Structures are given as C-alpha cells and as structure tokens.
Short mmCIF file of C-alpha atoms in Angstrom, two decimals:
data_model
loop_
_atom_site.label_atom_id
_atom_site.label_comp_id
_atom_site.label_asym_id
_atom_site.label_seq_id
_atom_site.Cartn_x
_atom_site.Cartn_y
_atom_site.Cartn_z
CA MET A 1 -106.80 21.29 -29.62
CA ARG A 2 -103.50 22.35 -32.02
CA ARG A 3 -103.28 25.36 -29.69
CA PHE A 4 -102.81 23.29 -26.48
CA ALA A 5 -100.22 20.66 -28.29
CA ARG A 6 -98.70 23.64 -28.61
CA ILE A 7 -98.88 25.44 -25.20
CA PHE A 8 -97.76 21.74 -23.59
CA LEU A 9 -94.96 21.08 -25.75
CA SER A 10 -93.66 24.75 -24.45
CA VAL A 11 -94.17 23.85 -20.89
CA LEU A 12 -92.86 19.95 -20.94
CA PRO A 13 -88.80 21.05 -21.26
CA PHE A 14 -89.39 23.36 -17.88
CA VAL A 15 -91.64 20.55 -16.11
CA TYR A 16 -88.84 18.12 -16.84
CA MET A 17 -86.17 20.44 -14.98
CA VAL A 18 -88.60 20.61 -12.10
CA PHE A 19 -87.66 16.58 -12.35
CA ILE A 20 -84.61 16.66 -12.61
CA TRP A 21 -84.21 19.62 -9.45
CA ILE A 22 -85.97 17.07 -7.37
CA LEU A 23 -84.37 13.89 -8.41
CA SER A 24 -81.01 15.77 -8.24
CA SER A 25 -82.54 17.30 -4.73
CA LEU A 26 -82.47 13.26 -3.34
CA PRO A 27 -79.47 11.73 -1.57
CA ALA A 28 -77.41 9.30 -4.05
CA ASP A 29 -79.23 6.29 -3.01
CA ALA A 30 -82.76 7.52 -2.39
CA VAL A 31 -84.65 6.46 -5.83
CA ILE A 32 -82.31 2.94 -6.94
CA ARG A 33 -80.97 0.85 -4.17
CA PHE A 34 -79.41 -2.20 -6.28
CA SER A 35 -75.81 -2.94 -5.81
CA PHE A 36 -74.62 -4.28 -9.22
CA TYR A 37 -76.95 -2.10 -11.76
CA ASP A 38 -77.15 0.43 -9.20
CA ARG A 39 -73.96 2.65 -10.78
CA ILE A 40 -74.66 0.99 -14.09
CA ILE A 41 -78.32 2.51 -14.30
CA LYS A 42 -77.62 6.04 -12.92
CA GLU A 43 -73.83 6.49 -14.87
CA SER A 44 -75.66 5.72 -17.79
CA LEU A 45 -78.72 8.18 -17.00
CA HIS A 46 -76.35 10.72 -17.34
CA LEU A 47 -76.07 10.10 -21.15
CA ILE A 48 -79.60 10.61 -21.48
CA GLU A 49 -80.91 12.94 -18.93
CA PHE A 50 -80.04 15.75 -20.66
CA ALA A 51 -80.54 14.71 -24.01
CA ILE A 52 -84.07 14.24 -23.29
CA LEU A 53 -84.24 18.15 -21.94
CA TYR A 54 -82.44 19.38 -25.01
CA GLY A 55 -84.94 16.89 -27.17
CA LEU A 56 -87.87 18.19 -25.45
CA PHE A 57 -86.67 21.67 -25.89
CA ALA A 58 -86.31 21.09 -30.12
CA VAL A 59 -89.40 19.39 -30.02
CA ALA A 60 -90.98 22.60 -28.37
CA LEU A 61 -89.16 25.04 -30.89
CA ALA A 62 -90.45 22.69 -33.75
CA ALA A 63 -94.00 22.90 -32.56
CA ASN A 64 -93.66 26.83 -32.60
CA GLY A 65 -92.25 26.84 -35.55
CA LYS A 66 -88.89 28.15 -34.54
CA LEU A 67 -86.67 25.46 -34.71
CA THR A 68 -83.93 26.93 -36.66
CA LYS A 69 -80.03 26.26 -36.58
CA LYS A 70 -79.85 28.83 -34.14
CA GLY A 71 -82.61 28.39 -31.73
CA ASN A 72 -81.16 24.53 -31.96
CA LEU A 73 -78.20 25.83 -30.85
CA ILE A 74 -79.57 28.09 -28.09
CA ALA A 75 -80.83 24.49 -26.95
CA ALA A 76 -78.26 22.93 -26.92
CA ALA A 77 -76.31 25.50 -24.87
CA ILE A 78 -79.13 26.11 -22.42
CA SER A 79 -79.57 22.07 -21.68
CA ALA A 80 -75.87 21.84 -21.46
CA LEU A 81 -75.69 25.26 -19.10
CA TYR A 82 -78.71 23.55 -16.96
CA GLY A 83 -76.74 20.50 -16.74
CA ALA A 84 -73.56 22.56 -15.40
CA ILE A 85 -75.95 23.66 -12.56
CA ASP A 86 -76.96 20.27 -11.62
CA GLU A 87 -74.03 19.18 -10.79
CA ILE A 88 -73.66 22.38 -8.50
CA HIS A 89 -76.39 21.96 -7.00
CA GLN A 90 -75.52 18.25 -6.19
CA SER A 91 -72.49 19.43 -4.19
CA PHE A 92 -75.19 21.08 -2.05
CA VAL A 93 -76.68 17.59 -1.34
CA PRO A 94 -76.06 15.18 1.40
CA TYR A 95 -74.37 12.27 0.20
CA ARG A 96 -73.98 13.65 -3.57
CA SER A 97 -70.96 15.28 -5.23
CA ALA A 98 -70.01 17.20 -8.65
CA ASP A 99 -68.60 15.69 -10.99
CA ILE A 100 -67.23 16.70 -13.88
CA PHE A 101 -67.08 13.24 -15.87
CA ASP A 102 -70.45 13.47 -15.03
CA PHE A 103 -71.24 16.88 -16.49
CA VAL A 104 -69.26 15.31 -19.65
CA LYS A 105 -71.22 12.79 -20.33
CA ASP A 106 -74.20 15.20 -19.53
CA ILE A 107 -72.61 17.10 -22.73
CA THR A 108 -71.82 14.07 -24.46
CA GLY A 109 -76.17 12.47 -24.63
CA ILE A 110 -76.71 16.77 -25.34
CA LEU A 111 -74.29 16.55 -28.38
CA ILE A 112 -75.48 12.83 -29.89
CA LEU A 113 -78.75 14.14 -30.07
CA TYR A 114 -77.57 17.79 -31.39
CA VAL A 115 -76.11 16.32 -34.57
CA LEU A 116 -78.96 13.59 -35.00
CA THR A 117 -80.66 17.33 -35.13
CA VAL A 118 -78.72 18.73 -37.77
CA ARG A 119 -78.39 15.52 -40.27
CA GLY A 120 -82.18 14.81 -39.80
CA TYR A 121 -83.70 18.33 -39.95
CA PHE A 122 -81.59 20.54 -41.14
CA THR A 123 -81.65 18.83 -44.45
CA PRO A 124 -83.98 19.46 -47.42
CA GLU A 125 -85.05 15.69 -46.62
CA LYS A 126 -85.63 15.56 -43.50
CA ARG A 127 -84.89 11.55 -42.12
CA GLY A 128 -84.76 10.11 -38.40
CA ILE A 129 -85.81 12.79 -35.55
CA GLY A 130 -85.96 15.80 -38.30
CA ARG A 131 -89.18 13.89 -39.51
CA LEU A 132 -90.96 14.30 -35.99
CA TYR A 133 -89.56 17.97 -35.49
CA GLY A 134 -91.02 18.29 -39.23
CA PHE A 135 -94.20 16.53 -37.74
CA LEU A 136 -94.89 18.81 -35.02
CA GLU A 137 -93.82 22.10 -37.15
CA LYS A 138 -96.49 21.37 -40.12
CA TYR A 139 -99.66 20.34 -37.36
CA ALA A 140 -98.42 21.96 -34.37
CA ALA A 141 -97.18 25.33 -35.06
CA PRO A 142 -99.00 28.34 -36.01
CA ARG A 143 -100.22 28.88 -39.02
#
C-alpha cells in the first residue's frame, strides 16, 4: 500500500499538468459562461492553479523522502516554468491570449505556497502545511 501511495503521489503532478494543458486548449468561454462571475473566477484561478501544481510536486517529493530545500526550489521553478509554457500555449489557442499579468498571478500563487512550505516544513517543529509533508514523508516514503 505504501508503494502504491508513493507511485500515485509521484504521478499526480504530471496528471495535473495534462489537465492544465487540456483546459488551456479550450476557447476562453468553453468552461465557465457566467458574465459577472466569469472574469472573477477565471482571474482568481491563476492564483491557485500553479500553486496546486507546485504543491503536488512538493507532496510527491515528500512521499519519496526527498523534499529538501533544493528540491523544493526546483519544484517551484518547474511550476513557474510550466506557467510560462501555459501562457505561450494559450497564445496559439483561438480566443485565448498570453498575458504577462496572468503569469505574474501564477508566480504569486506559487510563491505564497513556497513560503508556507519553507516556514512550515523546513523548521524543527513542523507546522501548517509542513505537517502534511512530514506525515507523507513518515508514512509513504520508502524505509
């Protein structure tokens, strides 16, 4: 069971990347069609969409016992790079466009979760989200 959990959590970020790619391939109004709420929801999704991706990478690293400061930074960098690739990809999709402000929102979400991870996990007393990573490291990582 521990091995299955580790494999599942390791694959999850890549499945989520495919999900992001598919959503980015849809025209701007294909998912949500509420006039007022449309813009608010779509704009706020940028703050969490890539933070979730970074979080999934951090969870995968923790589940494999490899969540280090360097690995954590690499996970954040990969998530940010994928955010940039996503914006470029959107420039080729009809009715979508690449927007630097969307990329800034992607980075902001990643940075918020990155800071929470550093402050919560890389301290002697794990707190907040660091407890989740510590739990995964303890129960899913290979012994």
